[in-house]
GROMACS .gro file of C-alpha atoms in nm:
model
  151
    1MET     CA    1   0.000   0.000   0.000
    2ARG     CA    2   0.285   0.235   0.076
    3ASP     CA    3   0.440   0.172  -0.266
    4LEU     CA    4   0.105   0.240  -0.435
    5GLY     CA    5   0.085   0.566  -0.237
    6ARG     CA    6   0.432   0.665  -0.358
    7ARG     CA    7   0.332   0.596  -0.718
    8LEU     CA    8   0.015   0.804  -0.680
    9GLY     CA    9   0.196   1.084  -0.497
   10VAL     CA   10   0.421   1.144  -0.797
   11VAL     CA   11   0.124   1.259  -1.008
   12LEU     CA   12  -0.071   1.447  -0.740
   13ARG     CA   13  -0.060   1.825  -0.725
   14ALA     CA   14  -0.209   2.109  -0.526
   15GLY     CA   15  -0.586   2.106  -0.559
   16ASP     CA   16  -0.615   1.728  -0.588
   17LEU     CA   17  -0.870   1.560  -0.364
   18VAL     CA   18  -0.835   1.190  -0.282
   19LEU     CA   19  -1.105   0.988  -0.104
   20LEU     CA   20  -0.996   0.664   0.064
   21THR     CA   21  -1.259   0.406   0.150
   22GLY     CA   22  -1.211   0.067   0.315
   23PRO     CA   23  -1.252  -0.119   0.640
   24LEU     CA   24  -1.033  -0.072   0.947
   25GLY     CA   25  -0.686  -0.206   0.876
   26ALA     CA   26  -0.727  -0.191   0.498
   27GLY     CA   27  -0.419   0.028   0.453
   28LYS     CA   28  -0.566   0.377   0.407
   29THR     CA   29  -0.312   0.547   0.635
   30THR     CA   30  -0.028   0.338   0.492
   31LEU     CA   31  -0.127   0.449   0.141
   32THR     CA   32  -0.133   0.811   0.264
   33THR     CA   33   0.214   0.765   0.413
   34GLY     CA   34   0.336   0.667   0.065
   35ILE     CA   35   0.176   0.978  -0.084
   36GLY     CA   36   0.359   1.182   0.180
   37ASP     CA   37   0.684   1.008   0.088
   38ALA     CA   38   0.640   1.106  -0.278
   39LEU     CA   39   0.557   1.466  -0.187
   40GLY     CA   40   0.859   1.481   0.043
   41VAL     CA   41   0.659   1.604   0.341
   42ARG     CA   42   0.830   1.666   0.673
   43GLY     CA   43   0.762   1.444   0.970
   44PRO     CA   44   0.583   1.111   0.991
   45VAL     CA   45   0.240   1.068   0.836
   46THR     CA   46   0.022   0.906   1.099
   47SER     CA   47  -0.351   0.863   1.140
   48PRO     CA   48  -0.524   1.191   1.231
   49THR     CA   49  -0.808   1.006   1.404
   50PHE     CA   50  -0.810   1.219   1.718
   51VAL     CA   51  -0.717   1.554   1.563
   52LEU     CA   52  -0.939   1.500   1.254
   53ALA     CA   53  -0.695   1.672   1.016
   54ARG     CA   54  -0.322   1.712   1.004
   55THR     CA   55  -0.121   1.927   0.760
   56HIS     CA   56   0.223   1.802   0.656
   57PRO     CA   57   0.434   2.077   0.494
   58ALA     CA   58   0.657   1.993   0.200
   59PRO     CA   59   0.980   2.167   0.101
   60ASN     CA   60   1.088   2.312  -0.233
   61GLY     CA   61   0.753   2.446  -0.345
   62ARG     CA   62   0.581   2.107  -0.334
   63PRO     CA   63   0.224   2.115  -0.208
   64PRO     CA   64   0.158   2.020   0.152
   65LEU     CA   65  -0.038   1.707   0.234
   66VAL     CA   66  -0.359   1.754   0.431
   67HIS     CA   67  -0.460   1.420   0.582
   68VAL     CA   68  -0.816   1.400   0.714
   69ASP     CA   69  -0.986   1.125   0.912
   70ALA     CA   70  -1.360   1.190   0.877
   71TYR     CA   71  -1.465   0.878   1.069
   72ARG     CA   72  -1.619   1.077   1.355
   73LEU     CA   73  -1.777   1.345   1.134
   74ARG     CA   74  -2.150   1.320   1.077
   75SER     CA   75  -2.205   1.573   0.800
   76ALA     CA   76  -2.048   1.773   0.519
   77ALA     CA   77  -2.098   2.083   0.736
   78GLU     CA   78  -1.865   1.937   1.003
   79LEU     CA   79  -1.605   1.867   0.734
   80ASP     CA   80  -1.648   2.224   0.608
   81ASP     CA   81  -1.586   2.352   0.963
   82LEU     CA   82  -1.230   2.215   0.940
   83ASP     CA   83  -1.158   2.495   0.685
   84LEU     CA   84  -0.929   2.279   0.473
   85ASP     CA   85  -0.708   2.425   0.199
   86TYR     CA   86  -0.847   2.230  -0.096
   87ASP     CA   87  -0.677   2.453  -0.355
   88GLY     CA   88  -0.326   2.481  -0.212
   89ALA     CA   89  -0.269   2.125  -0.091
   90VAL     CA   90  -0.311   1.760  -0.178
   91VAL     CA   91  -0.606   1.661   0.042
   92VAL     CA   92  -0.651   1.295   0.134
   93VAL     CA   93  -0.970   1.208   0.323
   94GLU     CA   94  -1.024   0.875   0.495
   95TRP     CA   95  -1.384   0.779   0.572
   96GLY     CA   96  -1.520   1.075   0.373
   97GLU     CA   97  -1.768   0.890   0.154
   98GLY     CA   98  -2.089   1.095   0.134
   99LEU     CA   99  -1.922   1.407   0.278
  100LEU     CA  100  -1.728   1.543  -0.020
  101GLU     CA  101  -1.997   1.612  -0.276
  102GLY     CA  102  -1.951   1.961  -0.417
  103VAL     CA  103  -1.610   2.016  -0.257
  104ASN     CA  104  -1.414   1.971  -0.580
  105GLU     CA  105  -1.529   1.895  -0.934
  106SER     CA  106  -1.248   1.641  -0.969
  107LEU     CA  107  -1.207   1.350  -0.732
  108LEU     CA  108  -0.982   1.048  -0.708
  109GLU     CA  109  -1.169   0.773  -0.523
  110ILE     CA  110  -0.971   0.475  -0.396
  111ARG     CA  111  -1.157   0.180  -0.249
  112ILE     CA  112  -0.943  -0.074  -0.064
  113GLU     CA  113  -1.073  -0.419   0.023
  114ARG     CA  114  -0.901  -0.653   0.262
  115PRO     CA  115  -0.983  -1.024   0.272
  116ALA     CA  116  -1.204  -1.137   0.559
  117GLY     CA  117  -0.996  -1.268   0.847
  118ALA     CA  118  -0.679  -1.093   0.729
  119HIS     CA  119  -0.451  -0.991   1.011
  120GLY     CA  120  -0.111  -0.841   1.069
  121ASP     CA  121   0.036  -0.508   0.978
  122GLU     CA  122   0.194  -0.477   0.636
  123ASP     CA  123   0.477  -0.277   0.794
  124ASP     CA  124   0.556  -0.569   1.027
  125GLU     CA  125   0.876  -0.717   0.888
  126ASP     CA  126   0.802  -1.059   1.042
  127GLU     CA  127   0.489  -1.111   0.834
  128ALA     CA  128   0.417  -1.095   0.464
  129PRO     CA  129   0.163  -0.825   0.380
  130GLU     CA  130  -0.195  -0.940   0.340
  131PRO     CA  131  -0.326  -0.902  -0.016
  132ARG     CA  132  -0.551  -0.607  -0.091
  133THR     CA  133  -0.785  -0.531  -0.377
  134VAL     CA  134  -0.771  -0.168  -0.484
  135GLU     CA  135  -1.021   0.003  -0.712
  136VAL     CA  136  -0.939   0.352  -0.839
  137ARG     CA  137  -1.205   0.577  -0.989
  138ALA     CA  138  -1.106   0.917  -1.126
  139THR     CA  139  -1.378   1.171  -1.206
  140GLY     CA  140  -1.387   1.531  -1.321
  141PRO     CA  141  -1.185   1.747  -1.558
  142ARG     CA  142  -0.852   1.699  -1.377
  143TRP     CA  143  -0.855   1.330  -1.463
  144ALA     CA  144  -1.063   1.338  -1.785
  145ALA     CA  145  -0.776   1.497  -1.975
  146GLY     CA  146  -0.590   1.168  -1.955
  147ALA     CA  147  -0.364   1.258  -1.664
  148PRO     CA  148  -0.172   0.944  -1.572
  149LEU     CA  149  -0.278   0.795  -1.240
  150LEU     CA  150   0.038   0.610  -1.153
  151GLY     CA  151   0.384   0.759  -1.177
   0.00000   0.00000   0.00000
């Protein structure tokens, strides 16, 4: 998942909105960590579950990464209250399905499925990573022009 995030991060730019959907432990935060790696953000990318949103600055004019965990949000209005910089950053939202309509005319939706009964952490060096199924859906003018999805 981290490698996939790195490959996606190469093509992402300020103004891009990415929605991650999948069950607990599917690899959403790990994928976001890979995006942060590709953007060269400072500091570790960790789950923003308790702070809701975390901004990770990037050097050399690269866009910052805004990582949102919308799990505890109940409405689009609560997401709007976070006052996120959708134009000047790469915004990745976990658990945001149903909350992002109208935020951006272009959206990259990534659905991650993990097999039932899968266990272990893919970053655990003692265990092989559990397989994932990833579906990517790109909508809107940003992606309609044929922009490559994977660097």
